[in-house]
């Protein structure tokens, strides 16, 4: 009987793990960005990890102490799910000490899939919000 209970427990644990994996695959995970302060001397900025509920973009905005997103200075594509070491090429000079906001944007609303179409304040390929909050990480360029 103990063998059966242990087997049932392992089966239940595997099913729970499978359900979590399935939920993540279908966009039910919580989008998030992980990034640290870093050198931008090479003209890029990298997020260590980005979770995305659907295909979209990691967008690099300028920001300041107000923590409001400013102009876009880079972007990189995201696939649905876990994205590791996502690197965006910077399209403008960024200096040491500048603050950058790395933000998850969607792929919805634009004219073309796979083409980044967002401009500040537009709805095309716009920012993702969870409970009204932008999904971001803010770093300082070094």
PDB file of C-alpha atoms in Angstrom:
ATOM      1  CA  UNK A   1       0.000   0.000   0.000  1.00  0.00           C
ATOM      2  CA  UNK A   2       2.846   2.381   0.743  1.00  0.00           C
ATOM      3  CA  UNK A   3       4.277   1.712  -2.706  1.00  0.00           C
ATOM      4  CA  UNK A   4       0.928   2.648  -4.310  1.00  0.00           C
ATOM      5  CA  UNK A   5       0.628   5.867  -2.276  1.00  0.00           C
ATOM      6  CA  UNK A   6       4.177   6.919  -3.140  1.00  0.00           C
ATOM      7  CA  UNK A   7       3.502   6.145  -6.786  1.00  0.00           C
ATOM      8  CA  UNK A   8       0.258   8.138  -6.698  1.00  0.00           C
ATOM      9  CA  UNK A   9       2.081  11.051  -5.049  1.00  0.00           C
ATOM     10  CA  UNK A  10       4.815  11.021  -7.712  1.00  0.00           C
ATOM     11  CA  UNK A  11       2.163  10.845 -10.448  1.00  0.00           C
ATOM     12  CA  UNK A  12       0.296  13.794  -8.925  1.00  0.00           C
ATOM     13  CA  UNK A  13       3.543  15.763  -8.635  1.00  0.00           C
ATOM     14  CA  UNK A  14       4.383  15.045 -12.273  1.00  0.00           C
ATOM     15  CA  UNK A  15       0.896  16.090 -13.376  1.00  0.00           C
ATOM     16  CA  UNK A  16       1.167  19.311 -11.378  1.00  0.00           C
ATOM     17  CA  UNK A  17       4.560  20.025 -12.968  1.00  0.00           C
ATOM     18  CA  UNK A  18       3.134  19.249 -16.388  1.00  0.00           C
ATOM     19  CA  UNK A  19       0.195  21.572 -15.718  1.00  0.00           C
ATOM     20  CA  UNK A  20       2.560  24.382 -14.738  1.00  0.00           C
ATOM     21  CA  UNK A  21       4.683  23.806 -17.825  1.00  0.00           C
ATOM     22  CA  UNK A  22       1.556  23.746 -19.973  1.00  0.00           C
ATOM     23  CA  UNK A  23       0.299  26.969 -18.380  1.00  0.00           C
ATOM     24  CA  UNK A  24       3.645  28.635 -19.113  1.00  0.00           C
ATOM     25  CA  UNK A  25       3.536  27.454 -22.718  1.00  0.00           C
ATOM     26  CA  UNK A  26       0.095  28.954 -23.200  1.00  0.00           C
ATOM     27  CA  UNK A  27       0.844  32.457 -21.953  1.00  0.00           C
ATOM     28  CA  UNK A  28      -0.446  32.047 -18.410  1.00  0.00           C
ATOM     29  CA  UNK A  29       2.895  32.934 -16.842  1.00  0.00           C
ATOM     30  CA  UNK A  30       3.638  36.293 -15.320  1.00  0.00           C
ATOM     31  CA  UNK A  31       5.721  38.472 -17.692  1.00  0.00           C
ATOM     32  CA  UNK A  32       8.861  39.797 -16.023  1.00  0.00           C
ATOM     33  CA  UNK A  33      12.293  41.260 -16.837  1.00  0.00           C
ATOM     34  CA  UNK A  34      15.543  40.502 -14.999  1.00  0.00           C
ATOM     35  CA  UNK A  35      18.488  42.851 -15.706  1.00  0.00           C
ATOM     36  CA  UNK A  36      21.387  44.426 -13.813  1.00  0.00           C
ATOM     37  CA  UNK A  37      23.392  47.627 -14.237  1.00  0.00           C
ATOM     38  CA  UNK A  38      25.864  47.039 -17.064  1.00  0.00           C
ATOM     39  CA  UNK A  39      28.360  48.540 -19.466  1.00  0.00           C
ATOM     40  CA  UNK A  40      26.850  49.785 -22.713  1.00  0.00           C
ATOM     41  CA  UNK A  41      30.258  50.516 -24.274  1.00  0.00           C
ATOM     42  CA  UNK A  42      29.601  47.843 -26.910  1.00  0.00           C
ATOM     43  CA  UNK A  43      26.402  49.555 -28.062  1.00  0.00           C
ATOM     44  CA  UNK A  44      24.084  46.921 -26.561  1.00  0.00           C
ATOM     45  CA  UNK A  45      22.072  46.251 -23.432  1.00  0.00           C
ATOM     46  CA  UNK A  46      21.169  42.748 -22.230  1.00  0.00           C
ATOM     47  CA  UNK A  47      18.396  41.388 -20.022  1.00  0.00           C
ATOM     48  CA  UNK A  48      19.478  38.187 -18.294  1.00  0.00           C
ATOM     49  CA  UNK A  49      15.983  36.739 -18.544  1.00  0.00           C
ATOM     50  CA  UNK A  50      12.602  37.853 -19.865  1.00  0.00           C
ATOM     51  CA  UNK A  51       9.320  35.988 -19.412  1.00  0.00           C
ATOM     52  CA  UNK A  52       6.771  36.857 -22.095  1.00  0.00           C
ATOM     53  CA  UNK A  53       3.135  35.761 -22.289  1.00  0.00           C
ATOM     54  CA  UNK A  54       3.253  35.925 -26.091  1.00  0.00           C
ATOM     55  CA  UNK A  55       5.656  36.860 -28.860  1.00  0.00           C
ATOM     56  CA  UNK A  56       6.677  40.503 -28.621  1.00  0.00           C
ATOM     57  CA  UNK A  57       9.567  42.803 -27.877  1.00  0.00           C
ATOM     58  CA  UNK A  58      12.042  43.806 -25.198  1.00  0.00           C
ATOM     59  CA  UNK A  59      12.124  47.577 -25.626  1.00  0.00           C
ATOM     60  CA  UNK A  60      14.809  49.841 -24.169  1.00  0.00           C
ATOM     61  CA  UNK A  61      13.496  53.261 -23.136  1.00  0.00           C
ATOM     62  CA  UNK A  62      15.427  56.166 -21.710  1.00  0.00           C
ATOM     63  CA  UNK A  63      14.189  57.138 -18.254  1.00  0.00           C
ATOM     64  CA  UNK A  64      15.223  59.262 -15.286  1.00  0.00           C
ATOM     65  CA  UNK A  65      14.410  59.601 -11.600  1.00  0.00           C
ATOM     66  CA  UNK A  66      10.723  60.078 -12.489  1.00  0.00           C
ATOM     67  CA  UNK A  67      10.711  56.422 -13.684  1.00  0.00           C
ATOM     68  CA  UNK A  68       8.539  57.328 -16.672  1.00  0.00           C
ATOM     69  CA  UNK A  69       9.434  55.687 -19.990  1.00  0.00           C
ATOM     70  CA  UNK A  70      11.047  58.049 -22.444  1.00  0.00           C
ATOM     71  CA  UNK A  71      12.197  57.657 -26.044  1.00  0.00           C
ATOM     72  CA  UNK A  72      12.990  54.182 -27.394  1.00  0.00           C
ATOM     73  CA  UNK A  73      16.734  53.590 -27.834  1.00  0.00           C
ATOM     74  CA  UNK A  74      16.705  49.888 -28.715  1.00  0.00           C
ATOM     75  CA  UNK A  75      14.622  46.733 -29.016  1.00  0.00           C
ATOM     76  CA  UNK A  76      14.940  42.974 -29.450  1.00  0.00           C
ATOM     77  CA  UNK A  77      12.384  40.277 -30.332  1.00  0.00           C
ATOM     78  CA  UNK A  78      10.905  38.002 -27.669  1.00  0.00           C
ATOM     79  CA  UNK A  79       9.310  34.605 -28.080  1.00  0.00           C
ATOM     80  CA  UNK A  80       6.458  33.424 -25.912  1.00  0.00           C
ATOM     81  CA  UNK A  81       7.792  31.926 -22.670  1.00  0.00           C
ATOM     82  CA  UNK A  82      11.296  32.144 -21.247  1.00  0.00           C
ATOM     83  CA  UNK A  83      13.912  34.207 -23.096  1.00  0.00           C
ATOM     84  CA  UNK A  84      17.504  34.116 -21.838  1.00  0.00           C
ATOM     85  CA  UNK A  85      20.253  36.705 -22.505  1.00  0.00           C
ATOM     86  CA  UNK A  86      18.108  39.011 -24.644  1.00  0.00           C
ATOM     87  CA  UNK A  87      20.375  41.623 -26.236  1.00  0.00           C
ATOM     88  CA  UNK A  88      19.102  44.835 -27.814  1.00  0.00           C
ATOM     89  CA  UNK A  89      21.317  46.917 -30.090  1.00  0.00           C
ATOM     90  CA  UNK A  90      21.183  50.551 -28.996  1.00  0.00           C
ATOM     91  CA  UNK A  91      20.093  52.946 -31.751  1.00  0.00           C
ATOM     92  CA  UNK A  92      21.382  56.060 -29.942  1.00  0.00           C
ATOM     93  CA  UNK A  93      24.422  56.865 -27.849  1.00  0.00           C
ATOM     94  CA  UNK A  94      23.915  56.015 -24.188  1.00  0.00           C
ATOM     95  CA  UNK A  95      26.396  57.341 -21.618  1.00  0.00           C
ATOM     96  CA  UNK A  96      27.570  55.886 -18.334  1.00  0.00           C
ATOM     97  CA  UNK A  97      25.128  57.015 -15.652  1.00  0.00           C
ATOM     98  CA  UNK A  98      22.111  57.095 -17.989  1.00  0.00           C
ATOM     99  CA  UNK A  99      19.080  55.198 -16.729  1.00  0.00           C
ATOM    100  CA  UNK A 100      17.422  52.700 -19.063  1.00  0.00           C
ATOM    101  CA  UNK A 101      14.048  51.019 -18.680  1.00  0.00           C
ATOM    102  CA  UNK A 102      13.834  47.551 -20.221  1.00  0.00           C
ATOM    103  CA  UNK A 103      10.159  46.909 -20.941  1.00  0.00           C
ATOM    104  CA  UNK A 104       8.069  44.067 -22.362  1.00  0.00           C
ATOM    105  CA  UNK A 105       5.956  45.107 -25.365  1.00  0.00           C
ATOM    106  CA  UNK A 106       3.456  43.036 -27.335  1.00  0.00           C
ATOM    107  CA  UNK A 107       3.214  42.327 -31.044  1.00  0.00           C
ATOM    108  CA  UNK A 108      -0.431  43.422 -31.343  1.00  0.00           C
ATOM    109  CA  UNK A 109      -1.893  46.320 -33.273  1.00  0.00           C
ATOM    110  CA  UNK A 110       0.789  46.846 -35.858  1.00  0.00           C
ATOM    111  CA  UNK A 111       0.616  46.461 -39.604  1.00  0.00           C
ATOM    112  CA  UNK A 112       3.291  43.729 -39.857  1.00  0.00           C
ATOM    113  CA  UNK A 113       4.154  40.781 -37.634  1.00  0.00           C
ATOM    114  CA  UNK A 114       7.841  40.664 -36.736  1.00  0.00           C
ATOM    115  CA  UNK A 115       8.450  44.346 -37.471  1.00  0.00           C
ATOM    116  CA  UNK A 116       8.797  46.651 -34.447  1.00  0.00           C
ATOM    117  CA  UNK A 117       6.349  49.522 -35.051  1.00  0.00           C
ATOM    118  CA  UNK A 118       6.020  51.284 -31.677  1.00  0.00           C
ATOM    119  CA  UNK A 119       6.704  54.963 -31.164  1.00  0.00           C
ATOM    120  CA  UNK A 120       6.291  56.644 -27.771  1.00  0.00           C
ATOM    121  CA  UNK A 121       2.592  56.799 -26.914  1.00  0.00           C
ATOM    122  CA  UNK A 122       1.406  54.684 -29.873  1.00  0.00           C
ATOM    123  CA  UNK A 123      -0.724  51.552 -29.567  1.00  0.00           C
ATOM    124  CA  UNK A 124       1.133  49.495 -32.197  1.00  0.00           C
ATOM    125  CA  UNK A 125       3.380  46.909 -30.525  1.00  0.00           C
ATOM    126  CA  UNK A 126       2.641  48.702 -27.258  1.00  0.00           C
ATOM    127  CA  UNK A 127       3.685  47.939 -23.683  1.00  0.00           C
ATOM    128  CA  UNK A 128       2.244  45.006 -21.762  1.00  0.00           C
ATOM    129  CA  UNK A 129       0.578  45.847 -18.449  1.00  0.00           C
ATOM    130  CA  UNK A 130      -0.183  43.502 -15.572  1.00  0.00           C
ATOM    131  CA  UNK A 131      -2.811  44.853 -13.173  1.00  0.00           C
ATOM    132  CA  UNK A 132      -2.260  48.289 -14.727  1.00  0.00           C
ATOM    133  CA  UNK A 133       1.530  48.205 -14.227  1.00  0.00           C
ATOM    134  CA  UNK A 134       4.182  48.171 -16.944  1.00  0.00           C
ATOM    135  CA  UNK A 135       6.485  45.118 -16.997  1.00  0.00           C
ATOM    136  CA  UNK A 136       9.968  46.624 -16.614  1.00  0.00           C
ATOM    137  CA  UNK A 137      13.403  46.546 -15.059  1.00  0.00           C
ATOM    138  CA  UNK A 138      15.393  49.767 -14.737  1.00  0.00           C
ATOM    139  CA  UNK A 139      19.181  49.760 -14.947  1.00  0.00           C
ATOM    140  CA  UNK A 140      21.976  52.292 -14.911  1.00  0.00           C
ATOM    141  CA  UNK A 141      24.405  52.267 -17.815  1.00  0.00           C
ATOM    142  CA  UNK A 142      28.025  51.948 -16.792  1.00  0.00           C
TER     143      UNK A 142
END
